[in-house]
mmCIF file of C-alpha atoms and ligand atoms in Angstrom:
data_model
loop_
_atom_site.group_PDB
_atom_site.id
_atom_site.type_symbol
_atom_site.label_atom_id
_atom_site.label_comp_id
_atom_site.label_asym_id
_atom_site.label_seq_id
_atom_site.Cartn_x
_atom_site.Cartn_y
_atom_site.Cartn_z
ATOM 1 C CA UNK A 795 38.369 22.261 72.840
ATOM 2 C CA UNK A 796 34.693 21.930 73.687
ATOM 3 C CA UNK A 797 32.662 20.645 70.763
ATOM 4 C CA UNK A 798 29.127 19.623 71.573
ATOM 5 C CA UNK A 799 27.841 16.190 70.501
ATOM 6 C CA UNK A 800 25.686 17.929 67.861
ATOM 7 C CA UNK A 801 28.686 19.858 66.447
ATOM 8 C CA UNK A 802 30.823 16.759 66.494
ATOM 9 C CA UNK A 803 28.321 14.526 64.716
ATOM 10 C CA UNK A 804 27.430 17.274 62.270
ATOM 11 C CA UNK A 805 31.079 17.551 61.286
ATOM 12 C CA UNK A 806 31.307 13.787 60.870
ATOM 13 C CA UNK A 807 28.415 13.731 58.434
ATOM 14 C CA UNK A 808 29.626 16.682 56.380
ATOM 15 C CA UNK A 809 33.181 15.471 56.250
ATOM 16 C CA UNK A 810 32.158 11.956 55.242
ATOM 17 C CA UNK A 811 30.585 13.404 52.106
ATOM 18 C CA UNK A 812 33.726 15.375 51.337
ATOM 19 C CA UNK A 813 35.835 12.276 51.866
ATOM 20 C CA UNK A 814 34.191 10.652 48.866
ATOM 21 C CA UNK A 815 35.765 13.226 46.536
ATOM 22 C CA UNK A 816 39.192 13.341 48.148
ATOM 23 C CA UNK A 817 41.981 12.780 45.647
ATOM 24 C CA UNK A 818 44.679 11.511 47.973
ATOM 25 C CA UNK A 819 42.913 8.935 50.005
ATOM 26 C CA UNK A 820 39.706 7.665 48.466
ATOM 27 C CA UNK A 821 39.126 5.921 45.176
ATOM 28 C CA UNK A 822 40.988 7.295 42.190
ATOM 29 C CA UNK A 823 39.292 9.093 39.341
ATOM 30 C CA UNK A 824 39.237 5.751 37.511
ATOM 31 C CA UNK A 825 37.340 4.221 40.444
ATOM 32 C CA UNK A 826 40.255 2.096 41.649
ATOM 33 C CA UNK A 827 39.738 1.000 45.237
ATOM 34 C CA UNK A 828 42.503 1.794 47.696
ATOM 35 C CA UNK A 829 43.751 -0.162 50.652
ATOM 36 C CA UNK A 830 45.416 2.447 52.853
ATOM 37 C CA UNK A 831 48.079 1.547 55.361
ATOM 38 C CA UNK A 832 50.834 3.118 57.440
ATOM 39 C CA UNK A 833 54.436 2.387 58.383
ATOM 40 C CA UNK A 834 56.071 3.662 61.562
ATOM 41 C CA UNK A 835 59.838 3.614 61.108
ATOM 42 C CA UNK A 836 61.035 3.329 64.687
ATOM 43 C CA UNK A 837 64.630 3.866 63.538
ATOM 44 C CA UNK A 838 63.701 7.417 62.476
ATOM 45 C CA UNK A 839 61.428 8.209 65.454
ATOM 46 C CA UNK A 840 62.797 10.597 68.069
ATOM 47 C CA UNK A 841 59.877 10.399 70.516
ATOM 48 C CA UNK A 842 58.920 14.049 70.096
ATOM 49 C CA UNK A 843 55.156 13.302 70.331
ATOM 50 C CA UNK A 844 54.322 15.815 67.583
ATOM 51 C CA UNK A 845 52.168 13.076 66.041
ATOM 52 C CA UNK A 846 50.121 12.694 69.232
ATOM 53 C CA UNK A 847 49.532 16.420 69.551
ATOM 54 C CA UNK A 848 48.566 16.839 65.887
ATOM 55 C CA UNK A 849 46.098 13.956 66.100
ATOM 56 C CA UNK A 850 44.421 15.428 69.165
ATOM 57 C CA UNK A 851 44.199 18.882 67.614
ATOM 58 C CA UNK A 852 42.969 17.932 64.140
ATOM 59 C CA UNK A 853 40.472 15.307 65.281
ATOM 60 C CA UNK A 854 39.260 17.163 68.394
ATOM 61 C CA UNK A 855 40.199 14.300 70.701
ATOM 62 C CA UNK A 856 39.522 15.359 74.313
ATOM 63 C CA UNK A 857 42.033 14.958 77.109
ATOM 64 C CA UNK A 858 41.751 11.648 78.916
ATOM 65 C CA UNK A 859 41.355 9.553 75.753
ATOM 66 C CA UNK A 860 43.601 9.175 72.714
ATOM 67 C CA UNK A 861 43.540 7.816 69.176
ATOM 68 C CA UNK A 862 47.321 7.604 69.053
ATOM 69 C CA UNK A 863 49.761 6.832 71.833
ATOM 70 C CA UNK A 864 53.518 7.101 71.431
ATOM 71 C CA UNK A 865 55.372 4.797 73.831
ATOM 72 C CA UNK A 866 58.832 5.655 75.072
ATOM 73 C CA UNK A 867 60.762 2.791 76.653
ATOM 74 C CA UNK A 868 64.143 3.112 78.304
ATOM 75 C CA UNK A 869 66.725 4.254 78.923
ATOM 76 C CA UNK A 870 68.533 1.076 77.920
ATOM 77 C CA UNK A 871 72.253 0.647 78.417
ATOM 78 C CA UNK A 872 72.015 3.547 80.914
ATOM 79 C CA UNK A 873 75.586 3.292 82.225
ATOM 80 C CA UNK A 874 77.421 3.477 78.912
ATOM 81 C CA UNK A 875 75.547 4.642 75.826
ATOM 82 C CA UNK A 876 71.913 5.252 76.880
ATOM 83 C CA UNK A 877 69.171 5.019 74.293
ATOM 84 C CA UNK A 878 65.361 4.801 74.087
ATOM 85 C CA UNK A 879 62.928 2.847 71.962
ATOM 86 C CA UNK A 880 59.788 4.375 70.510
ATOM 87 C CA UNK A 881 56.626 2.601 69.402
ATOM 88 C CA UNK A 882 53.116 3.547 68.351
ATOM 89 C CA UNK A 883 49.724 2.332 69.597
ATOM 90 C CA UNK A 884 46.786 3.101 67.304
ATOM 91 C CA UNK A 885 44.193 1.302 65.227
ATOM 92 C CA UNK A 886 45.777 -1.274 62.914
ATOM 93 C CA UNK A 887 42.954 -1.035 60.333
ATOM 94 C CA UNK A 888 42.767 -4.822 60.309
ATOM 95 C CA UNK A 889 41.741 -6.493 57.069
ATOM 96 C CA UNK A 890 39.814 -9.043 59.156
ATOM 97 C CA UNK A 891 38.671 -6.758 61.957
ATOM 98 C CA UNK A 892 36.964 -8.316 64.988
ATOM 99 C CA UNK A 893 35.560 -4.909 65.955
ATOM 100 C CA UNK A 894 33.448 -5.003 62.783
ATOM 101 C CA UNK A 895 32.261 -8.567 63.113
ATOM 102 C CA UNK A 896 30.976 -8.117 66.683
ATOM 103 C CA UNK A 897 29.194 -4.794 66.148
ATOM 104 C CA UNK A 898 25.418 -5.365 66.306
ATOM 105 C CA UNK A 899 24.396 -2.158 64.531
ATOM 106 C CA UNK A 900 26.844 -1.773 61.647
ATOM 107 C CA UNK A 901 28.406 1.252 63.330
ATOM 108 C CA UNK A 902 31.850 -0.333 63.043
ATOM 109 C CA UNK A 903 32.576 -0.657 59.338
ATOM 110 C CA UNK A 904 35.232 -0.682 56.628
ATOM 111 C CA UNK A 905 35.129 2.159 54.148
ATOM 112 C CA UNK A 906 34.833 0.526 50.726
ATOM 113 C CA UNK A 907 36.864 3.151 48.883
ATOM 114 C CA UNK A 908 39.856 3.323 51.195
ATOM 115 C CA UNK A 909 39.905 0.152 53.289
ATOM 116 C CA UNK A 910 39.890 2.298 56.420
ATOM 117 C CA UNK A 911 38.127 0.792 59.446
ATOM 118 C CA UNK A 912 35.862 3.492 60.855
ATOM 119 C CA UNK A 913 32.924 4.161 63.183
ATOM 120 C CA UNK A 914 29.568 5.737 62.326
ATOM 121 C CA UNK A 915 28.685 7.571 65.558
ATOM 122 C CA UNK A 916 25.044 7.907 64.457
ATOM 123 C CA UNK A 917 24.658 4.109 64.432
ATOM 124 C CA UNK A 918 26.702 3.418 67.570
ATOM 125 C CA UNK A 919 24.727 2.483 70.689
ATOM 126 C CA UNK A 920 27.749 2.428 72.980
ATOM 127 C CA UNK A 921 27.529 -1.273 73.810
ATOM 128 C CA UNK A 922 31.343 -1.553 73.880
ATOM 129 C CA UNK A 923 31.415 -5.004 72.209
ATOM 130 C CA UNK A 924 34.019 -3.661 69.780
ATOM 131 C CA UNK A 925 36.171 -2.365 72.608
ATOM 132 C CA UNK A 926 36.204 -5.810 74.172
ATOM 133 C CA UNK A 927 36.875 -7.514 70.828
ATOM 134 C CA UNK A 928 39.812 -5.366 69.682
ATOM 135 C CA UNK A 929 43.011 -7.244 70.528
ATOM 136 C CA UNK A 930 45.053 -4.046 70.176
ATOM 137 C CA UNK A 931 43.117 -2.128 72.848
ATOM 138 C CA UNK A 932 42.842 1.046 70.799
ATOM 139 C CA UNK A 933 39.103 1.784 70.957
ATOM 140 C CA UNK A 934 37.352 3.921 73.533
ATOM 141 C CA UNK A 935 34.039 5.670 74.152
ATOM 142 C CA UNK A 936 34.319 9.304 73.121
ATOM 143 C CA UNK A 937 33.337 11.492 76.094
ATOM 144 C CA UNK A 938 31.389 13.942 73.916
ATOM 145 C CA UNK A 939 29.694 11.773 71.296
ATOM 146 C CA UNK A 940 29.305 8.768 73.631
ATOM 147 C CA UNK A 941 30.132 6.609 70.583
ATOM 148 C CA UNK A 942 33.064 4.248 70.061
ATOM 149 C CA UNK A 943 36.084 6.061 68.636
ATOM 150 C CA UNK A 944 39.641 5.410 67.431
ATOM 151 C CA UNK A 945 42.135 6.381 64.728
ATOM 152 C CA UNK A 946 40.477 6.652 61.308
ATOM 153 C CA UNK A 947 43.632 7.761 59.471
ATOM 154 C CA UNK A 948 41.979 11.223 59.588
ATOM 155 C CA UNK A 949 39.391 10.039 57.031
ATOM 156 C CA UNK A 950 36.852 12.621 58.165
ATOM 157 C CA UNK A 951 39.322 15.478 58.647
ATOM 158 C CA UNK A 952 42.643 15.736 56.805
ATOM 159 C CA UNK A 953 41.921 13.090 54.164
ATOM 160 C CA UNK A 954 38.613 14.773 53.385
ATOM 161 C CA UNK A 955 40.665 17.866 52.496
ATOM 162 C CA UNK A 956 43.051 15.893 50.280
ATOM 163 C CA UNK A 957 45.807 15.968 52.880
ATOM 164 C CA UNK A 958 47.822 13.312 54.655
ATOM 165 C CA UNK A 959 46.916 12.136 58.184
ATOM 166 C CA UNK A 960 47.787 14.730 60.812
ATOM 167 C CA UNK A 961 50.462 12.550 62.412
ATOM 168 C CA UNK A 962 52.232 12.084 59.080
ATOM 169 C CA UNK A 963 52.134 15.810 58.311
ATOM 170 C CA UNK A 964 53.476 16.689 61.760
ATOM 171 C CA UNK A 965 56.345 14.219 61.966
ATOM 172 C CA UNK A 966 59.646 16.135 61.663
ATOM 173 C CA UNK A 967 61.758 13.089 60.787
ATOM 174 C CA UNK A 968 59.533 11.392 58.161
ATOM 175 C CA UNK A 969 59.170 8.407 60.461
ATOM 176 C CA UNK A 970 55.596 7.853 59.238
ATOM 177 C CA UNK A 971 54.705 6.751 55.715
ATOM 178 C CA UNK A 972 51.087 6.570 54.574
ATOM 179 C CA UNK A 973 49.978 5.044 51.310
ATOM 180 C CA UNK A 974 48.079 2.540 49.243
ATOM 181 C CA UNK A 975 48.873 -1.157 49.457
ATOM 182 C CA UNK A 976 47.112 -1.590 46.102
ATOM 183 C CA UNK A 977 49.496 0.811 44.369
ATOM 184 C CA UNK A 978 52.837 -0.852 43.595
ATOM 185 C CA UNK A 979 54.294 2.554 42.717
ATOM 186 C CA UNK A 980 53.551 4.083 46.139
ATOM 187 C CA UNK A 981 56.358 4.947 48.529
ATOM 188 C CA UNK A 982 54.714 2.692 51.093
ATOM 189 C CA UNK A 983 54.756 -0.290 48.754
ATOM 190 C CA UNK A 984 58.406 0.355 47.901
ATOM 191 C CA UNK A 985 59.383 0.413 51.565
ATOM 192 C CA UNK A 986 57.507 -2.826 52.194
ATOM 193 C CA UNK A 987 59.346 -4.448 49.284
ATOM 194 C CA UNK A 988 62.806 -3.364 50.368
ATOM 195 C CA UNK A 989 62.801 -3.190 54.163
ATOM 196 C CA UNK A 990 62.064 -5.658 56.919
ATOM 197 C CA UNK A 991 58.813 -4.715 58.628
ATOM 198 C CA UNK A 992 56.754 -6.249 61.415
ATOM 199 C CA UNK A 993 53.087 -6.233 62.368
ATOM 200 C CA UNK A 994 51.556 -6.853 65.788
ATOM 201 C CA UNK A 995 49.727 -10.051 66.805
ATOM 202 C CA UNK A 996 49.717 -11.587 63.326
ATOM 203 C CA UNK A 997 48.924 -14.951 64.875
ATOM 204 C CA UNK A 998 45.391 -13.722 65.640
ATOM 205 C CA UNK A 999 44.519 -13.590 61.941
ATOM 206 C CA UNK A 1000 43.455 -9.936 61.993
ATOM 207 C CA UNK A 1001 45.788 -9.020 59.107
ATOM 208 C CA UNK A 1002 46.702 -5.581 60.505
ATOM 209 C CA UNK A 1003 47.808 -2.735 58.206
ATOM 210 C CA UNK A 1004 49.997 -0.795 60.601
ATOM 211 C CA UNK A 1005 53.595 -1.788 59.917
ATOM 212 C CA UNK A 1006 56.684 -0.999 61.944
ATOM 213 C CA UNK A 1007 60.339 -0.928 61.066
ATOM 214 C CA UNK A 1008 61.843 -2.069 64.356
ATOM 215 C CA UNK A 1009 64.950 -0.537 65.797
ATOM 216 C CA UNK A 1010 67.553 -2.551 67.605
ATOM 217 C CA UNK A 1011 68.837 0.668 69.038
ATOM 218 C CA UNK A 1012 66.981 3.981 68.814
ATOM 219 C CA UNK A 1013 67.580 7.638 69.664
ATOM 220 C CA UNK A 1014 68.543 9.590 72.742
ATOM 221 C CA UNK A 1015 66.125 12.066 74.312
HETATM 222 S S1 LIG B 1130 43.033 -2.509 65.655
HETATM 223 FE FE1 LIG B 1130 41.149 -2.906 66.802
HETATM 224 S S2 LIG B 1130 39.833 -1.175 66.288
HETATM 225 FE FE2 LIG B 1130 41.429 -1.226 64.738
HETATM 226 S S3 LIG B 1130 40.575 -2.470 63.050
HETATM 227 FE FE3 LIG B 1130 41.766 -3.851 64.366
HETATM 228 S S4 LIG B 1130 40.238 -4.712 65.779
HETATM 229 FE FE4 LIG B 1130 39.317 -2.859 64.871
HETATM 230 S S1 LIG B 1131 30.115 0.407 70.843
HETATM 231 FE FE1 LIG B 1131 29.222 1.161 68.903
HETATM 232 S S2 LIG B 1131 30.738 0.588 67.306
HETATM 233 FE FE2 LIG B 1131 31.206 -0.635 69.175
HETATM 234 S S3 LIG B 1131 30.116 -2.597 68.893
HETATM 235 FE FE3 LIG B 1131 28.731 -1.232 70.080
HETATM 236 S S4 LIG B 1131 27.461 -0.213 68.501
HETATM 237 FE FE4 LIG B 1131 29.235 -1.112 67.422
HETATM 238 S S1 LIG B 1132 56.131 12.853 65.295
HETATM 239 FE FE1 LIG B 1132 57.430 11.331 64.255
HETATM 240 S S2 LIG B 1132 59.401 11.417 65.336
HETATM 241 FE FE2 LIG B 1132 57.884 12.445 66.662
HETATM 242 S S3 LIG B 1132 57.146 10.809 68.042
HETATM 243 FE FE3 LIG B 1132 55.730 10.871 66.293
HETATM 244 S S4 LIG B 1132 56.521 9.332 64.817
HETATM 245 FE FE4 LIG B 1132 58.178 9.788 66.300
#
């Protein structure tokens, strides 16, 4: 997986154009603006890491850095009925994102059509202010582009092709749900209405859009 900086940035530019006409994840034909979000149902997660691998493959994320990290904690209750807990670290696509407000060049931005927080590598000067400002510690400097990078919900890859994020497509247990907070008829909105969900570090006022359905007891490996 050895894309040059030129290839990488060229892809970003081309894909960004395609993203504007995507049917699944940008504005609708009627121009309605989306506010895309994700739910990780930890009760359905089996810790297989297929999501991690798919993210790395689809978004050409080099070894040594990651846009998505799947945490496996445990075993708990090891002597009797051992079980593990699974959680996800990735960009929360905060509604009030400190990474955007500290960026001096406008490289960190929110996509108007989708609500996705993204990075323009052409504008990034690598100052790392955003990395310091992100309370979720999910940003890094990409070793090839030398620009800040993180999960973009596959805006420039799968979404640009009218597909779901790579992690969602790869998950064998349907533990990940992706959808539009502005669409009351979406599966995501229905889950949020009917199930108890949590978000990380709400007290910071970032208004994150990565939800989790916590498990009291999760699967065995
Ligand atoms: S999680 Fe971090 S990188 Fe993602 S939008 Fe929030 S502050 Fe920015
Ligand atoms: S590293 Fe890039 S995206 Fe982050 S604050 Fe600096 S210019 Fe903005
Ligand atoms: S692919 Fe699905 S089940 Fe596997 S670790 Fe990721 S979220 Fe969990």
